[in-house]
Short mmCIF file of C-alpha atoms in Angstrom, two decimals:
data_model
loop_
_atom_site.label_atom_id
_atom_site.label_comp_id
_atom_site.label_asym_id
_atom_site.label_seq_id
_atom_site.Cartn_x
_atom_site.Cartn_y
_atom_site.Cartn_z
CA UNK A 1 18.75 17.32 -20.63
CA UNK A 2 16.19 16.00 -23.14
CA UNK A 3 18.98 15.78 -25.36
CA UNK A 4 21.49 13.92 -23.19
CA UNK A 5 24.08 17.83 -23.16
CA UNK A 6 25.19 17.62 -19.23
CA UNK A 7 28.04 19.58 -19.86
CA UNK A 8 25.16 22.20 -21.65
CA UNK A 9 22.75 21.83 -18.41
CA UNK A 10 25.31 22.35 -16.14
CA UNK A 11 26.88 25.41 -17.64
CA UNK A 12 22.96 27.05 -18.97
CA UNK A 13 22.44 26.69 -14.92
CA UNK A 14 25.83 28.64 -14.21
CA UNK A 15 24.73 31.27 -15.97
CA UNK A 16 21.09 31.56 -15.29
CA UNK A 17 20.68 32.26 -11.66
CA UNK A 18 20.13 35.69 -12.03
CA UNK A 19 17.43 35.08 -14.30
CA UNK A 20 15.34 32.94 -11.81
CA UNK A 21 15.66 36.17 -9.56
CA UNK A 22 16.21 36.39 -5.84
CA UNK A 23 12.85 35.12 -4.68
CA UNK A 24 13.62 31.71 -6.67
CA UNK A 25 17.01 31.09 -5.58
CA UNK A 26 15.64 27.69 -3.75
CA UNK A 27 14.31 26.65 -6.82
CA UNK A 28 17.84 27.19 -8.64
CA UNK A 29 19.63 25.36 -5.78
CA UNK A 30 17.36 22.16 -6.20
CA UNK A 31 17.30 22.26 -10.28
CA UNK A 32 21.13 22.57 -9.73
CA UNK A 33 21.14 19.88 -7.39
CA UNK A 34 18.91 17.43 -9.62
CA UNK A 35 20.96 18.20 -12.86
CA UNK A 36 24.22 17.38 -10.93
CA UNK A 37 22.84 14.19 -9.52
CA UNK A 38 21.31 13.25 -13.40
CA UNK A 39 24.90 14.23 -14.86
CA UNK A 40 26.96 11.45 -12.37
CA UNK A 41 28.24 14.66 -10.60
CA UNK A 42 26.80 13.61 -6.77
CA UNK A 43 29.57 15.28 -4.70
CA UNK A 44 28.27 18.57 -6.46
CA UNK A 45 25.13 17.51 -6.29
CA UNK A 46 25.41 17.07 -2.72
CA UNK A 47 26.21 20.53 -2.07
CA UNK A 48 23.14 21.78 -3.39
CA UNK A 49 21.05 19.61 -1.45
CA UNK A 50 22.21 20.90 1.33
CA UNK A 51 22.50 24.04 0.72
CA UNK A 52 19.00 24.15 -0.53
CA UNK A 53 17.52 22.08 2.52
CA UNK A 54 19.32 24.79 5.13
CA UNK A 55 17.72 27.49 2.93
CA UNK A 56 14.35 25.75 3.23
CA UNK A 57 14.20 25.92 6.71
CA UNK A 58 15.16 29.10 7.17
CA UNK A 59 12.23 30.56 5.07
CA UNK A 60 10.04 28.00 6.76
CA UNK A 61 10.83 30.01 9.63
CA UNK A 62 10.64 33.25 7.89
CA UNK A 63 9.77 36.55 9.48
CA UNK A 64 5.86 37.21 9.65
CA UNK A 65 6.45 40.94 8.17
CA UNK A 66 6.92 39.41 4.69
CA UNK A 67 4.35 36.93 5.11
CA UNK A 68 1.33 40.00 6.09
CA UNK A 69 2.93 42.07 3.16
CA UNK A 70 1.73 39.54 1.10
CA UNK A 71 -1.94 40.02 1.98
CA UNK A 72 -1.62 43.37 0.23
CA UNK A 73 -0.08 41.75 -3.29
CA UNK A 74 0.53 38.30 -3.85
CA UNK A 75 2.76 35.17 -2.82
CA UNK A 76 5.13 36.34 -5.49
CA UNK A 77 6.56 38.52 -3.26
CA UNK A 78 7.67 36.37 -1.08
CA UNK A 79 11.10 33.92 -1.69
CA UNK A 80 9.65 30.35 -2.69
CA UNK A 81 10.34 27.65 0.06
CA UNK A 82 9.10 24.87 -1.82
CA UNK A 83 5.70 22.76 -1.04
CA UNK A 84 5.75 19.92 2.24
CA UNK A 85 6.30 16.95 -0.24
CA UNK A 86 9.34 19.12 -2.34
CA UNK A 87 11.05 19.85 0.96
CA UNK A 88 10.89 16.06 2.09
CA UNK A 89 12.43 15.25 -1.43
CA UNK A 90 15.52 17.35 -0.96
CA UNK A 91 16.41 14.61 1.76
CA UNK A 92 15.38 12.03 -0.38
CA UNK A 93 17.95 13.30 -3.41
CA UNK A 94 20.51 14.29 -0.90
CA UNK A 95 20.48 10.34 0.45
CA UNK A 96 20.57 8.88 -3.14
CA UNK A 97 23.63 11.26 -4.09
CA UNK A 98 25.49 10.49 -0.95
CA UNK A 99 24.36 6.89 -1.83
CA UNK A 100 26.23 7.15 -5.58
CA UNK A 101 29.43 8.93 -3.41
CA UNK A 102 29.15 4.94 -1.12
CA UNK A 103 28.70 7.26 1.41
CA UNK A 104 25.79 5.24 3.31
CA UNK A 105 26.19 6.40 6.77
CA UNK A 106 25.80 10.17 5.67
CA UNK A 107 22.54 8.74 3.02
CA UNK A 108 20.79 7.32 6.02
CA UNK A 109 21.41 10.87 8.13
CA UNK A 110 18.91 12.47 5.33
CA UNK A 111 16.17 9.32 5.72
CA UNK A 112 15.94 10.23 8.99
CA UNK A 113 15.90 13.85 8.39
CA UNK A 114 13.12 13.33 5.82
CA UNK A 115 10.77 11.89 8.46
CA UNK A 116 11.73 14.01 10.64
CA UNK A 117 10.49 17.16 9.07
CA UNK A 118 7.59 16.37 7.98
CA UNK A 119 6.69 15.26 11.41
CA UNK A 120 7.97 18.77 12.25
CA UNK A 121 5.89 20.13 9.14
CA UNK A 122 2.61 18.40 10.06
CA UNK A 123 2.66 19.12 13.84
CA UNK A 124 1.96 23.18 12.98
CA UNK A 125 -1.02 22.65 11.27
CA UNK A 126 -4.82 21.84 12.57
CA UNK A 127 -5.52 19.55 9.86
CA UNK A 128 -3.36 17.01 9.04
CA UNK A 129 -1.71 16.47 5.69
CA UNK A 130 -1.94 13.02 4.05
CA UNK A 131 1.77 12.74 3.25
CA UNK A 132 3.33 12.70 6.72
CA UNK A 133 5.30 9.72 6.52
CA UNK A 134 7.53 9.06 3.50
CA UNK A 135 7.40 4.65 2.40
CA UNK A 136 10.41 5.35 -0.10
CA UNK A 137 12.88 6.94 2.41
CA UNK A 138 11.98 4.56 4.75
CA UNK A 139 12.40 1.36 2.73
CA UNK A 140 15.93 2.63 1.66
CA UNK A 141 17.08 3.48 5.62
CA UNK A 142 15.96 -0.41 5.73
CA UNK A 143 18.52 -1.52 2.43
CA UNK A 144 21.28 0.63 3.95
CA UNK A 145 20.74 -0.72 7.40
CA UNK A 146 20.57 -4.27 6.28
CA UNK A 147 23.69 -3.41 4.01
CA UNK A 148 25.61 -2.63 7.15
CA UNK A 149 24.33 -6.06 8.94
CA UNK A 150 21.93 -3.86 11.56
CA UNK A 151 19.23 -6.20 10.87
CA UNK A 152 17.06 -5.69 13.90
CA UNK A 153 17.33 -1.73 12.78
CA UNK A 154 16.29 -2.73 9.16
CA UNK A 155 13.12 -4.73 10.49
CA UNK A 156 12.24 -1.67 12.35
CA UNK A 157 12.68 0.41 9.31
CA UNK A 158 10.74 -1.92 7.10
CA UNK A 159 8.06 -2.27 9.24
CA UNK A 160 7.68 1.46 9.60
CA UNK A 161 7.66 1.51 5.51
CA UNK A 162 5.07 -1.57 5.40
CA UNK A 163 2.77 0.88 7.71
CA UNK A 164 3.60 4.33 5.46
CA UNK A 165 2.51 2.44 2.58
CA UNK A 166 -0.94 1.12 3.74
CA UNK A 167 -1.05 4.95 4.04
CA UNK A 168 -0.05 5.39 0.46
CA UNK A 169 -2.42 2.67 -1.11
CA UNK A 170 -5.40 4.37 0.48
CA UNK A 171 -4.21 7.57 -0.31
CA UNK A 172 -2.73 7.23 -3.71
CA UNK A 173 -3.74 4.18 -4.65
CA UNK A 174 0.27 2.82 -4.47
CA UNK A 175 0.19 -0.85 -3.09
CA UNK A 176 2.89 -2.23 -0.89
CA UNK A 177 5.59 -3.36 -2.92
CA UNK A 178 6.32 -7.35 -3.09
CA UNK A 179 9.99 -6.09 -2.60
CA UNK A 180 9.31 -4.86 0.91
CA UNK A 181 7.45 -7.77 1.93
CA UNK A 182 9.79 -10.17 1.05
CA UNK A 183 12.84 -7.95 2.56
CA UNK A 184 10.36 -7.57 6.05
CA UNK A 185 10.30 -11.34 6.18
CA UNK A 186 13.70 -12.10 4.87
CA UNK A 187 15.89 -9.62 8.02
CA UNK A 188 12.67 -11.00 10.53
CA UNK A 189 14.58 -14.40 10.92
CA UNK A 190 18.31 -12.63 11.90
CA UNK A 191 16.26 -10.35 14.26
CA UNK A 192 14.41 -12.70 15.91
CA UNK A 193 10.77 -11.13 14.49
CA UNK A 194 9.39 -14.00 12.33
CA UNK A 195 6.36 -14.68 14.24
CA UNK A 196 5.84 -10.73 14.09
CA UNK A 197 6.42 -10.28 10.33
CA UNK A 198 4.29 -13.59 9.00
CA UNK A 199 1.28 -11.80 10.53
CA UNK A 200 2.20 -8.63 8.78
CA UNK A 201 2.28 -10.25 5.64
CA UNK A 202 -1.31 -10.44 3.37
CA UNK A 203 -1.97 -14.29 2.78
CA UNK A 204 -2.70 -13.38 -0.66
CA UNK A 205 0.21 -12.03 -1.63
CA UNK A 206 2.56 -14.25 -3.40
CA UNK A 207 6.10 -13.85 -1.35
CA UNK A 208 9.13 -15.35 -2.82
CA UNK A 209 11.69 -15.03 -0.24
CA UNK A 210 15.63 -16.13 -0.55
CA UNK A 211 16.80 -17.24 2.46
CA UNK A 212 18.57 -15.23 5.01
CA UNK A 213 21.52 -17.06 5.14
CA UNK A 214 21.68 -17.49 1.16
CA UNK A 215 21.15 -14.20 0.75
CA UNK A 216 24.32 -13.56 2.48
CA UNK A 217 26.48 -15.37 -0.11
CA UNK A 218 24.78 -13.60 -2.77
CA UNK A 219 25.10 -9.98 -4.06
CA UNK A 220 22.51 -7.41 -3.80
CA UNK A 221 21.75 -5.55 -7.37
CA UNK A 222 18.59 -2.26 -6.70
CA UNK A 223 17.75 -0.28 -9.46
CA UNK A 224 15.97 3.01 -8.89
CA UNK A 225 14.35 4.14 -11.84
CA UNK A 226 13.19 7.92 -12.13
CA UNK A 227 10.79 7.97 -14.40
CA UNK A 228 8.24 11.22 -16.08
CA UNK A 229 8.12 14.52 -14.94
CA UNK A 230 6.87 16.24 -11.54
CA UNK A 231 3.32 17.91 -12.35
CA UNK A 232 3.63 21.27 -12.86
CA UNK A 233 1.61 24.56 -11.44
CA UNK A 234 -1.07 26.17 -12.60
CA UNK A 235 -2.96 29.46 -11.91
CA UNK A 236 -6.47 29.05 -11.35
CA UNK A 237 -8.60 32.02 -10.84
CA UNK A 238 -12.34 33.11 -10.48
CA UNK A 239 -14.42 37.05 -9.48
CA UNK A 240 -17.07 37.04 -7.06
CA UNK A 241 -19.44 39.87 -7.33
CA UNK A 242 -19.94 41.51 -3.77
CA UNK A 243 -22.07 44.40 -2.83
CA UNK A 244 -19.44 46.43 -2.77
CA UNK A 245 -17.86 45.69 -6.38
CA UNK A 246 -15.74 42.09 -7.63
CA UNK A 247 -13.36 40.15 -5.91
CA UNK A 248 -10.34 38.19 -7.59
CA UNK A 249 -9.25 35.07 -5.84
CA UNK A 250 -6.10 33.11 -7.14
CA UNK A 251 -4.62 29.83 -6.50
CA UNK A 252 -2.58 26.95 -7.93
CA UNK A 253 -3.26 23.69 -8.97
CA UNK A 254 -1.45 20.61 -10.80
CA UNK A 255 -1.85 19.99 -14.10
CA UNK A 256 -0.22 16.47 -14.35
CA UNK A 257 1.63 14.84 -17.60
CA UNK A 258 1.66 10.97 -17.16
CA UNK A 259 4.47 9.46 -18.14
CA UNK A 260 3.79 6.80 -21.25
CA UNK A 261 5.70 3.71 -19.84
CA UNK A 262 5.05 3.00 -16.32
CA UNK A 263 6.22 -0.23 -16.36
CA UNK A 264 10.04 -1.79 -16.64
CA UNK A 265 12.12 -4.53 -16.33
CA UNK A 266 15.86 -4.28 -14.63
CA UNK A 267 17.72 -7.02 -16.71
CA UNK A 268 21.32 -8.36 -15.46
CA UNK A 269 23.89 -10.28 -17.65
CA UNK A 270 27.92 -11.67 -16.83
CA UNK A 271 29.13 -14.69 -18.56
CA UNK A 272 27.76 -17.25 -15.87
CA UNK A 273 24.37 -15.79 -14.91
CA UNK A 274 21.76 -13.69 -16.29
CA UNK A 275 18.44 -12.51 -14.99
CA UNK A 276 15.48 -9.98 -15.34
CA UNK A 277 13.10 -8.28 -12.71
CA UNK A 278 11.01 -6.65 -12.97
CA UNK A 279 10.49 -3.05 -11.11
CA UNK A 280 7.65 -2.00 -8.87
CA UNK A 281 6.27 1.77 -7.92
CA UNK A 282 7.82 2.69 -4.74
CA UNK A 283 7.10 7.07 -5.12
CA UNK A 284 4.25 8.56 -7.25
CA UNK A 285 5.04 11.69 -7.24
CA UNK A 286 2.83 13.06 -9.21
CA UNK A 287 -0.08 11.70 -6.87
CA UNK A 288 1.64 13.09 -3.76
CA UNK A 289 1.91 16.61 -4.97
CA UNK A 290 -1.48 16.77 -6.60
CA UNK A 291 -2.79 15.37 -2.60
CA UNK A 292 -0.45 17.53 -0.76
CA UNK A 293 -1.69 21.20 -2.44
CA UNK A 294 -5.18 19.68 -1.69
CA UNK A 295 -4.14 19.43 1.94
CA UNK A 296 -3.35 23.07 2.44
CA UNK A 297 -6.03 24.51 -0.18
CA UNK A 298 -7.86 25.24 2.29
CA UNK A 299 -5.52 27.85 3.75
CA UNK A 300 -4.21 29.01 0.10
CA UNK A 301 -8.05 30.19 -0.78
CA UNK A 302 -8.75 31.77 2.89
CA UNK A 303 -5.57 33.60 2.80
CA UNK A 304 -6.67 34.69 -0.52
CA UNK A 305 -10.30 35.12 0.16
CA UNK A 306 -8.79 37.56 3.04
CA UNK A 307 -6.04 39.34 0.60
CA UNK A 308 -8.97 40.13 -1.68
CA UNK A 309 -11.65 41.47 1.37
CA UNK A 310 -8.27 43.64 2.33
CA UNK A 311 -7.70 45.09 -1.39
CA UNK A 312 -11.83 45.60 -1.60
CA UNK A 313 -11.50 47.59 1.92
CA UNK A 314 -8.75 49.87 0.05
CA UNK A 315 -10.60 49.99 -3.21
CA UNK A 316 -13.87 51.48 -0.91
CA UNK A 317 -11.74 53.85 1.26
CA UNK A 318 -10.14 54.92 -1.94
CA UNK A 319 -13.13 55.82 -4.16
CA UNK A 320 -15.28 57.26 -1.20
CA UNK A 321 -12.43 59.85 -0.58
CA UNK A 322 -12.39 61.11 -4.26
CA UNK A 323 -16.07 61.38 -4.69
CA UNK A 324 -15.69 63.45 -1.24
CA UNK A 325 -13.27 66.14 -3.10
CA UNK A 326 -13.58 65.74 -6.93
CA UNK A 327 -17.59 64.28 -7.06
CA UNK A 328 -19.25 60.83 -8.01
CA UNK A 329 -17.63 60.35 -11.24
CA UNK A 330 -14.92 60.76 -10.15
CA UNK A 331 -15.41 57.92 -6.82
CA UNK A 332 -16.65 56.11 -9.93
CA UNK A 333 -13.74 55.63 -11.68
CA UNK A 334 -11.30 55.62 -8.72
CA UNK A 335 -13.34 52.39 -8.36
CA UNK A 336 -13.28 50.97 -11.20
CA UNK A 337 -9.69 51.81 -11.39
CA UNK A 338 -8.86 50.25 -8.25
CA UNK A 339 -10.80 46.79 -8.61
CA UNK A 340 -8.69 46.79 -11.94
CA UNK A 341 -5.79 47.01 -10.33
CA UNK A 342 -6.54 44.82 -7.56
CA UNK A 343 -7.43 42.08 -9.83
CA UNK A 344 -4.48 42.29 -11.60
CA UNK A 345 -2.45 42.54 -8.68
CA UNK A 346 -4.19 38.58 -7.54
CA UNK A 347 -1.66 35.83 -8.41
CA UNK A 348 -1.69 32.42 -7.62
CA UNK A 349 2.21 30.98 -6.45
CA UNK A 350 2.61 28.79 -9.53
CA UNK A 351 6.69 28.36 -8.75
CA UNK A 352 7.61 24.41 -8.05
CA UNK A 353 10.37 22.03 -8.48
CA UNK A 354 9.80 21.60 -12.23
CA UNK A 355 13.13 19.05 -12.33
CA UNK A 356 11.61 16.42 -9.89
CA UNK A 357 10.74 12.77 -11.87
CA UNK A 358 7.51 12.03 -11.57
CA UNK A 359 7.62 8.65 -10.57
CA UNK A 360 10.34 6.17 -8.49
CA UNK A 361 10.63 2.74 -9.26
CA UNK A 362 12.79 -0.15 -7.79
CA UNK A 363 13.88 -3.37 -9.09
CA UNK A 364 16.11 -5.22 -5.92
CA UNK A 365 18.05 -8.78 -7.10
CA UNK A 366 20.25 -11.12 -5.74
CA UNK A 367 23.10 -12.43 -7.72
CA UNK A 368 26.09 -14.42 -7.52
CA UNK A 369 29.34 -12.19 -7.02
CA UNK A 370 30.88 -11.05 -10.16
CA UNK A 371 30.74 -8.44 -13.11
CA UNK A 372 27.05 -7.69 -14.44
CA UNK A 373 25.69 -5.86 -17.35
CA UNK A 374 23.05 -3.57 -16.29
CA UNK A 375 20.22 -2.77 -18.74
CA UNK A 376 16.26 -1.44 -18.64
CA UNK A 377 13.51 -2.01 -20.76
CA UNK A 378 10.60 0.11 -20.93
CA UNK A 379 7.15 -1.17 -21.49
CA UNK A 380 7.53 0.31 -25.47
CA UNK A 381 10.61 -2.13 -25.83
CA UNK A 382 12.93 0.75 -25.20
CA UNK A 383 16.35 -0.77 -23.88
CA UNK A 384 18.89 1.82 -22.41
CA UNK A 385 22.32 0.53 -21.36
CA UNK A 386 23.67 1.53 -18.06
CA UNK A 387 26.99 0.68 -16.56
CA UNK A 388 28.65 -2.31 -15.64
CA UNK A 389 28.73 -3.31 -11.99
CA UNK A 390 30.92 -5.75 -9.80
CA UNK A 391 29.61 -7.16 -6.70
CA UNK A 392 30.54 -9.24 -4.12
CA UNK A 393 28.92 -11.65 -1.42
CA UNK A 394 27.46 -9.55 1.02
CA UNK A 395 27.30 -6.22 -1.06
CA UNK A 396 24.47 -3.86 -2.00
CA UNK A 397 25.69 -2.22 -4.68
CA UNK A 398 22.76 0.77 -6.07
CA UNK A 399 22.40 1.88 -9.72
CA UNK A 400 20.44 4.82 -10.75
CA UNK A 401 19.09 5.69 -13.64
CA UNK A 402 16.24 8.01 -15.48
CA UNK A 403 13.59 7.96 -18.44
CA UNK A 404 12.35 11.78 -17.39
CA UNK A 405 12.60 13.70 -20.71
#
């Protein structure tokens, strides 16, 4: 992918399932699924969305012999079924592919999924998990609901994205985008919520709104922008010296790359009009991850605390019965031996989503109907050409495209 080979990506993926083994297959379906969605192939790309959210739930729901077989090794041994925020995501890629298919109707059946499960995710546990609302998915069941002239439905699903992302500010320090805002007030008028939205609105914040009824002579031009690389897994491990011998405890963390640009600029051209906007942070997904695994930490080092207390127990039982038959030099080095192997045996799950961007950014513009030249520019004065779009009064017409490698 780094060196622009679909036709490579596609085919090295063919060919490499076996080699991400049978516990990974959810891991294949959703690199599979991103590669097809990054090569313009979103019918395919489709398919492995949904293939790989069914397969999510069902190992959400797994049997609980695998999970206490586990206690006695490691994670590893289980098949992966992807973090909270990675299973959200598969809705959110599924909705953009059906978006690049036109297929809105079937896009904004996977923004409601999305919120859906992770209400379903966060009801099972005893403390909550930051990210239990997703702003992104929201705003875009708002576009595609305002697209289709539901306007009263699109202030509803702007206003729920207005409250997910006072969630995200405090949480990941992602501000409300002036996009939203001025969308919130601009579908308040045609649904009769003005009054409502104007107090919803920060005074500070410097709205400039087109007017409902211009906006519906106008085309509408949104960028998304998929930007870096997801943060990636690491092991971290530590021994605790007990009375009875050391303990190994395992678990993952993020190590995160920032990307270098995190700004751009969406810039339109056709022989009458020409304009640039700039784009606004809308996902960080780096942030998300990084405060999701911190959410369930908790439970990751008290299952392992508990794996490790188990191993020790087997280690003891172990050594005490050779020293009964063979002496104490023998116990000794059944042991030693043991805690060894037990150490070695302590893994932390470092498997994720390694083909997720990092970052989502939107640029949203309205512009007379016709033909436009679609570029971006990158904060380095990197300009990448994208395709030519038509549009006509009335019409939302999406482009996607990525600066992840």
């Amino acid at each position: 992918m780094a060196s622009k080979d679909c036709p490579g990506s596609i085919e090295l993926l063919k060919n490499s399932q076996q080699a991400y083994g049978s516990k990974a297959l959810l891991i294949h379906m959703l690199d599979s699924g991103m590669i097809h969605f990054q090569c313009d192939d979103p019918k395919e790309a489709t398919l492995f969305f949904q293939n790989a959210d069914h397969l999510a739930q069902d190992l959400w729901t797994k049997s609980f012999s695998k999970e206490a077989a586990s206690f006695v090794t490691n994670d590893f041994i289980l098949p992966y079924r992807g973090e909270d925020f990675e299973r959200a995501m598969i809705c959110l890629f599924s909705a953009f592919s059906y978006i690049k298919l036109g297929e809105f109707d079937e896009a904004m059946a996977d923004c409601r999924r999305l919120d859906i499960i992770l209400s379903e995710y966060n009801a099972q546990y005893e403390k909550k998990n930051v990210y239990k609302e997703d702003a992104l998915g929201r705003y875009i069941s708002g576009v595609l609901s305002e697209a289709d002239k539901e306007f009263s439905e699109a202030y509803i699903f702007y206003h729920d994205a207005l409250k997910a992302f006072k969630n995200y500010e405090e949480a990941y320090g992602t501000p409300t985008p002036n996009y939203l805002l001025e969308d919130l007030l601009r579908v308040s008028i045609p649904a009769d919520r003005k009054s409502e939205a104007m107090k919803l609105v920060p005074g500070e914040r410097n709205i400039g709104m087109i007017d409902h009824r211009t906006s519906r002579t106008l085309g509408k031009i949104i960028l998304v922008h998929l930007n870096g690389k997801a943060p990636v897994k690491i092991e971290n491990k530590f021994s605790v010296v007990t009375a009875t011998g050391p303990i190994s405890i395992a678990f993952p963390d993020y190590s995160v790359n920032p990307p270098a640009c995190r700004t751009s600029r969406m810039i339109l051209s056709s022989p009458a009009h020409s304009c640039e906007v700039e784009t606004e942070l809308f996902e960080d997904i780096n942030r998300i991850a990084v405060k999701d695994l911190e959410d369930r930490k908790f439970r990751i080092t008290a299952k392992a605390i508990a794996r490790a207390v188990a191993k020790q127990a087997v280690v003891q039982a172990s050594s005490k019965e050779m020293e009964k038959h063979y002496g104490a030099m023998a116990g000794l080095m059944a042991n030693i031996a043991g805690n060894v192997a037990a150490s070695a045996l302590e893994r932390a799950d470092t498997r994720s989503w390694r083909t997720l961007p990092g970052e989502i950014y939107i640029a949203r513009s309205f512009v007379p109907p016709g033909e436009y030249q679609i570029n971006i520019e990158l904060c380095d004065g990197y300009r990448k050409d994208l395709n030519k779009i038509s549009v006509k009064a009335g019409e939302t017409k999406f482009v996607f495209c990525d600066t992840m490698y």
